[in-house]
Amino acid sequence: MSATPPARESERPGRIMSGEMAEQPAVLRRILDRGAPAIRAAAAAVAARKPRFVLLTARGTSDNAALYAKYLLEIRLGLPCGLASMSTTTAYGAKPDLRDVLVITVSQSGGSPDLVASTRAAREAGAITLAVTNNRDSALSAVSEYHIDILAGPEKALPATKTYTASLLSLYLFVEGLAGGDGSAAGVLPDRAAEILARGDEVRALAARYRFAERMVITSRGYGYPTAKEAALKLMETSYIPALSYSGADLLHGPLAMVDNISPVIAVVTDGRGGEALQPVLDRLRGRGADLFVVGPRAQVEAASAGFVLPTAGVAEELQPVLEILPLQLLAYEVTIARGQDPDAPRALAKVTETR
């Protein structure tokens, strides 16, 4: 009996997601080389209008990028920020006074009707509106006063990977522009990202450990918290493993009781104040005998059950989320492949989700 012939490259499960993950260093470099001037110009125009408050509007993966922007804006600029509840305007017809409020809408496609409608309503209510999208010709861009193109190129895989890291970097450069900075600290990211993505074999070995996991808990604090939420989303939408994301502080307020030595806990340990704030949580998790997987500095990984050492030397804490998510994207991909599923075709999902 002849051996079963190998699948053609065009038929290999996960080939689209894998290819788009591999593009991320080039996408980051493109933003720094080509996108940064336009981002600085948008930041200068918005800064001149002196917004007093920021509302961030997004769904799904983009919502996690918006949460990252919330940390940046509040820490870097001291601007109070909130995550918008779109249904207050789209479903209930509320008409808030948004004069001198900056409304930032983050969307890969810029096509979801509720995002477009809420942004249009915000502009009519006096807001300064900024769209951050991967589609300069989208309906969202058309209704917004300012636009940032994240320059990720077409993204065909249903799980968003390169548009997420591109959104993070674009939002970082925008906030730096508002603060009068040049964003030069981000110059280290493309090479570090390439270094991480080259360690796929290391992640594949780790994925075998979690192939049969029935549940995962993912936790972090500070700048790492959006990474925890995005990693949970990636695991759920690709491998269908229920993945619960918590701020480390919230994990101690009840959910810690469900942690045992069977269900893995992934901790995103940012090298900086966020990681320091997470330390008591890590101590409690170890005390409960948790199967603890750490993404972060070497010392934290060596004190855990398993992990992935991030090359964070010389990388500012606020930039580390761009790198933190990469091994977790790889993990979601590898766990899905190990479970015999195709991460390119998650069930029940569409690339553009049209909520209203």
Coordinates of C-alpha atoms in Angstrom, one line a residue:
M1 CA 0.0 0.0 0.0
S2 CA 1.4 3.4 -1.0
A3 CA 1.8 6.1 1.6
T4 CA -0.7 8.9 1.7
P5 CA 0.7 11.8 -0.3
P6 CA 1.5 14.9 1.6
A7 CA -1.1 17.7 1.4
R8 CA -0.3 20.4 -1.1
E9 CA 0.8 23.7 0.3
S10 CA -2.5 25.3 -0.8
E11 CA -4.4 22.6 1.3
R12 CA -2.3 22.7 4.4
P13 CA -4.4 23.6 7.5
G14 CA -3.5 27.0 9.0
R15 CA -1.3 28.1 6.1
I16 CA -3.0 31.5 5.8
M17 CA -2.7 32.3 9.5
S18 CA 0.8 31.0 9.6
G19 CA 1.8 33.2 6.6
E20 CA 0.2 36.3 8.1
M21 CA 1.9 35.8 11.5
A22 CA 5.2 35.6 9.6
E23 CA 4.5 39.0 7.9
Q24 CA 4.4 40.9 11.2
P25 CA 8.1 42.0 11.4
A26 CA 7.7 43.5 7.8
V27 CA 4.4 45.1 8.7
L28 CA 5.9 46.8 11.8
R29 CA 8.8 48.0 9.8
R30 CA 6.4 49.4 7.1
I31 CA 4.5 51.4 9.7
L32 CA 7.8 52.8 11.1
D33 CA 9.1 53.7 7.7
R34 CA 6.0 54.7 5.8
G35 CA 3.2 55.2 8.2
A36 CA 4.8 57.2 11.0
P37 CA 4.7 60.7 9.2
A38 CA 0.9 60.5 8.6
I39 CA 0.3 59.3 12.2
R40 CA 2.4 62.2 13.6
A41 CA 0.4 64.6 11.4
A42 CA -2.9 63.2 12.7
A43 CA -1.6 63.4 16.3
A44 CA -0.5 67.0 15.8
A45 CA -3.9 68.0 14.4
V46 CA -5.8 66.3 17.3
A47 CA -3.4 67.7 19.9
A48 CA -4.0 71.2 18.7
R49 CA -7.7 70.8 19.6
K50 CA -6.9 69.9 23.2
P51 CA -9.4 67.0 23.8
R52 CA -10.5 66.8 27.5
F53 CA -11.5 63.1 27.4
V54 CA -11.1 60.0 25.2
L55 CA -13.7 57.4 24.2
L56 CA -12.5 54.2 22.5
T57 CA -14.8 52.2 20.3
A58 CA -14.1 48.8 18.9
R59 CA -15.1 45.1 18.8
G60 CA -13.3 41.8 19.2
T61 CA -9.5 41.9 18.6
S62 CA -9.7 45.6 17.9
D63 CA -11.3 46.1 21.3
N64 CA -8.2 44.6 22.9
A65 CA -6.0 47.1 20.9
A66 CA -8.3 49.9 22.1
L67 CA -7.7 48.7 25.7
Y68 CA -4.0 49.0 25.1
A69 CA -4.5 52.6 23.9
K70 CA -6.5 53.3 27.1
Y71 CA -3.4 52.4 29.2
L72 CA -1.2 54.5 27.0
L73 CA -3.4 57.6 27.0
E74 CA -4.0 57.5 30.8
I75 CA -0.4 56.7 31.7
R76 CA 1.5 58.7 29.1
L77 CA -0.8 61.7 28.9
G78 CA -3.1 61.6 32.0
L79 CA -6.1 61.8 29.8
P80 CA -9.2 60.1 31.3
C81 CA -10.4 57.3 28.9
G82 CA -13.4 55.1 28.6
L83 CA -14.5 52.2 26.4
A84 CA -17.7 53.2 24.6
S85 CA -21.0 51.4 24.9
M86 CA -22.1 51.6 21.3
S87 CA -25.6 50.4 21.9
T88 CA -26.4 53.5 23.9
T89 CA -26.5 55.5 20.6
T90 CA -27.2 52.7 18.0
A91 CA -29.9 50.9 19.9
Y92 CA -31.2 53.5 22.5
G93 CA -30.7 56.7 20.6
A94 CA -28.8 58.5 23.4
K95 CA -27.3 61.8 22.4
P96 CA -24.4 62.5 24.8
D97 CA -22.6 65.8 24.7
L98 CA -19.2 64.9 23.2
R99 CA -17.8 68.4 22.6
D100 CA -14.0 68.4 23.0
V101 CA -14.0 64.6 23.4
L102 CA -11.7 62.5 21.2
V103 CA -13.5 59.3 19.9
I104 CA -11.1 56.7 18.6
T105 CA -12.7 53.9 16.6
V106 CA -10.4 50.9 16.0
S107 CA -11.5 48.4 13.3
Q108 CA -9.6 46.1 10.9
S109 CA -12.1 46.4 8.1
G110 CA -13.9 49.6 9.0
G111 CA -17.1 48.0 7.8
S112 CA -19.2 47.0 10.9
P113 CA -22.4 49.0 10.8
D114 CA -22.5 49.7 14.6
L115 CA -19.0 51.2 14.5
V116 CA -19.9 53.4 11.6
A117 CA -23.2 54.5 13.1
S118 CA -21.7 55.2 16.5
T119 CA -18.8 57.2 15.0
R120 CA -21.2 59.2 12.8
A121 CA -23.3 59.9 15.9
A122 CA -20.3 60.9 17.9
R123 CA -19.2 63.4 15.2
E124 CA -22.7 64.9 15.1
A125 CA -22.5 65.2 18.9
G126 CA -19.4 67.4 18.6
A127 CA -16.6 64.8 19.0
I128 CA -13.2 64.8 17.4
T129 CA -13.3 61.5 15.5
L130 CA -10.3 59.3 14.5
A131 CA -10.6 56.0 12.7
V132 CA -7.8 53.4 13.0
T133 CA -8.3 50.8 10.3
N134 CA -6.6 48.5 7.7
N135 CA -8.9 50.0 5.0
R136 CA -8.4 53.6 4.0
D137 CA -11.5 53.4 1.8
S138 CA -13.9 52.0 4.4
A139 CA -17.2 53.4 5.5
L140 CA -15.7 54.1 8.9
S141 CA -12.9 56.2 7.4
A142 CA -15.4 58.2 5.4
V143 CA -17.4 59.2 8.5
S144 CA -14.4 60.1 10.6
E145 CA -12.6 63.4 10.7
Y146 CA -9.1 61.8 10.9
H147 CA -7.9 58.4 9.8
I148 CA -4.8 56.2 10.5
D149 CA -4.1 53.4 8.0
I150 CA -2.3 50.6 9.8
L151 CA -0.7 49.4 6.6
A152 CA -1.0 45.7 7.4
G153 CA -2.0 44.6 3.9
P154 CA -4.8 42.2 3.1
E155 CA -5.6 39.9 6.0
K156 CA -7.4 36.7 4.8
A157 CA -7.2 34.4 7.8
L158 CA -10.2 34.7 10.1
P159 CA -8.1 35.0 13.3
A160 CA -6.6 38.5 13.2
T161 CA -2.8 38.5 13.9
K162 CA -0.9 41.1 11.9
T163 CA -3.7 43.7 12.1
Y164 CA -3.6 43.4 15.9
T165 CA 0.1 44.2 16.3
A166 CA -0.1 46.8 13.5
S167 CA -2.9 48.5 15.5
L168 CA -0.9 48.4 18.7
L169 CA 2.1 50.1 17.0
S170 CA 0.0 52.6 15.2
L171 CA -1.8 53.6 18.4
Y172 CA 1.5 53.8 20.3
L173 CA 2.9 56.2 17.6
F174 CA -0.3 58.3 17.7
V175 CA -0.1 58.7 21.5
E176 CA 3.6 59.5 21.3
G177 CA 2.7 62.1 18.8
L178 CA 0.1 63.6 21.1
A179 CA 2.8 63.8 23.8
G180 CA 5.2 65.5 21.4
G181 CA 7.5 62.4 21.2
D182 CA 8.9 60.8 18.0
G183 CA 8.2 57.2 18.8
S184 CA 11.8 56.2 18.1
A185 CA 11.8 53.7 20.9
A186 CA 9.7 51.5 18.7
G187 CA 12.5 51.0 16.3
V188 CA 13.6 47.8 18.1
L189 CA 10.3 46.0 17.4
P190 CA 10.7 44.5 13.9
D191 CA 13.9 42.7 14.7
R192 CA 12.7 41.5 18.1
A193 CA 9.5 40.3 16.5
A194 CA 11.4 38.3 13.9
E195 CA 13.5 36.8 16.6
I196 CA 10.4 35.6 18.5
L197 CA 8.7 34.2 15.4
A198 CA 11.8 32.2 14.5
R199 CA 11.3 30.2 17.7
G200 CA 8.2 28.4 16.4
D201 CA 9.7 24.9 17.2
E202 CA 9.9 26.0 20.8
V203 CA 6.2 26.9 20.9
R204 CA 5.2 23.7 19.0
A205 CA 6.8 21.7 21.8
L206 CA 4.9 23.7 24.4
A207 CA 1.6 23.3 22.5
A208 CA 1.8 19.5 22.9
R209 CA 1.5 20.1 26.6
Y210 CA -1.8 21.8 26.2
R211 CA -3.4 19.8 23.4
F212 CA -6.0 18.2 25.6
A213 CA -6.7 21.2 27.9
E214 CA -10.4 21.6 28.6
R215 CA -10.0 25.2 30.0
M216 CA -7.4 27.9 30.3
V217 CA -7.0 30.9 32.5
I218 CA -4.9 33.9 31.2
T219 CA -3.9 36.7 33.5
S220 CA -1.8 39.8 33.5
R221 CA -1.7 43.4 34.8
G222 CA -1.0 46.8 33.4
Y223 CA 0.1 46.9 29.8
G224 CA 0.0 43.1 29.6
Y225 CA -3.7 42.9 30.4
P226 CA -4.8 43.6 26.8
T227 CA -2.4 40.8 25.7
A228 CA -4.1 38.4 28.1
K229 CA -7.5 39.2 26.6
E230 CA -6.3 38.9 23.0
A231 CA -4.5 35.6 23.7
A232 CA -7.8 34.2 25.2
L233 CA -9.7 35.3 22.2
K234 CA -7.2 33.7 19.8
L235 CA -7.3 30.4 21.7
M236 CA -11.1 30.4 21.8
E237 CA -11.7 31.2 18.2
T238 CA -9.1 28.8 16.8
S239 CA -9.0 25.8 19.1
Y240 CA -12.4 26.3 20.8
I241 CA -10.8 25.9 24.2
P242 CA -12.7 28.0 26.8
A243 CA -10.1 30.6 27.8
L244 CA -10.9 33.0 30.6
S245 CA -8.9 36.3 30.8
Y246 CA -8.6 38.2 34.0
S247 CA -6.6 41.1 35.4
G248 CA -4.4 39.7 38.1
A249 CA -6.2 41.9 40.6
D250 CA -9.6 40.6 39.6
L251 CA -8.4 37.0 39.6
L252 CA -7.8 37.2 43.3
H253 CA -11.4 38.5 43.9
G254 CA -13.1 35.1 43.5
P255 CA -12.0 33.4 40.2
L256 CA -8.8 32.1 41.9
A257 CA -11.0 29.5 43.5
M258 CA -11.4 27.6 40.2
V259 CA -7.6 27.3 39.7
D260 CA -6.2 23.8 40.2
N261 CA -3.3 21.8 39.1
I262 CA -5.1 20.5 36.0
S263 CA -6.3 23.6 34.1
P264 CA -3.3 25.6 32.7
V265 CA -2.8 29.2 33.7
I266 CA -1.0 31.5 31.3
A267 CA 0.6 34.6 32.9
V268 CA 1.8 37.5 30.8
V269 CA 4.5 39.1 32.9
T270 CA 5.5 42.5 31.5
D271 CA 9.0 43.5 32.4
G272 CA 8.2 46.6 34.4
R273 CA 5.6 47.9 36.9
G274 CA 2.9 45.7 35.5
G275 CA 5.0 42.6 36.2
E276 CA 5.8 43.8 39.6
A277 CA 2.1 44.3 40.4
L278 CA 1.4 40.8 39.1
Q279 CA 4.0 39.2 41.5
P280 CA 1.6 38.5 44.4
V281 CA -0.7 36.8 42.0
L282 CA 2.0 34.6 40.7
D283 CA 3.0 33.7 44.2
R284 CA -0.7 32.7 45.0
L285 CA -0.9 30.6 41.8
R286 CA 2.3 28.7 42.7
G287 CA 1.0 28.2 46.2
R288 CA -2.1 26.5 44.7
G289 CA 0.0 24.2 42.6
A290 CA -1.2 25.7 39.3
D291 CA 0.2 24.5 36.0
L292 CA 1.7 27.9 35.3
F293 CA 2.9 29.0 31.9
V294 CA 4.7 32.3 31.9
V295 CA 5.4 34.6 28.9
G296 CA 7.9 37.2 30.2
P297 CA 11.4 37.6 31.6
R298 CA 13.7 34.6 32.1
A299 CA 13.6 34.7 35.9
Q300 CA 9.8 34.5 35.9
V301 CA 9.8 31.7 33.3
E302 CA 12.3 29.6 35.2
A303 CA 10.1 29.8 38.3
A304 CA 7.1 28.5 36.4
S305 CA 6.0 25.1 35.1
A306 CA 6.7 26.2 31.6
G307 CA 7.0 29.3 29.5
F308 CA 8.5 31.5 26.8
V309 CA 11.3 33.9 27.5
L310 CA 10.7 37.3 25.9
P311 CA 13.6 39.3 24.6
T312 CA 12.6 42.5 26.5
A313 CA 16.1 44.0 27.2
G314 CA 16.0 47.6 25.9
V315 CA 12.2 47.4 25.1
A316 CA 10.1 50.0 27.0
E317 CA 7.3 48.4 29.0
E318 CA 4.6 50.1 27.0
L319 CA 6.0 48.5 23.8
Q320 CA 6.3 45.0 25.1
P321 CA 2.6 44.1 24.3
V322 CA 3.6 44.1 20.6
L323 CA 6.0 41.3 21.3
E324 CA 4.1 39.5 24.1
I325 CA 1.2 38.4 21.9
L326 CA 3.5 36.8 19.2
P327 CA 4.3 33.5 21.1
L328 CA 0.6 33.4 22.2
Q329 CA -0.5 33.7 18.6
L330 CA 1.9 30.8 17.8
L331 CA 0.5 28.8 20.7
A332 CA -3.1 29.2 19.6
Y333 CA -2.1 28.1 16.1
E334 CA 0.0 25.1 17.2
V335 CA -2.6 23.9 19.8
T336 CA -5.3 24.1 17.1
I337 CA -3.2 22.1 14.6
A338 CA -2.4 19.5 17.3
R339 CA -6.1 19.1 18.0
G340 CA -6.7 18.3 14.3
Q341 CA -8.5 21.6 13.5
D342 CA -7.8 24.3 10.9
P343 CA -7.1 27.7 12.4
D344 CA -7.8 29.3 9.0
A345 CA -11.5 28.3 9.2
P346 CA -12.9 28.6 12.7
R347 CA -16.6 27.6 12.8
A348 CA -19.3 30.2 12.9
L349 CA -17.0 33.1 12.2
A350 CA -16.8 35.6 9.3
K351 CA -14.0 38.1 8.6
V352 CA -16.2 41.1 8.8
T353 CA -18.7 40.8 11.7
E354 CA -21.6 43.1 11.0
T355 CA -23.1 44.0 14.5
R356 CA -25.7 46.7 14.6

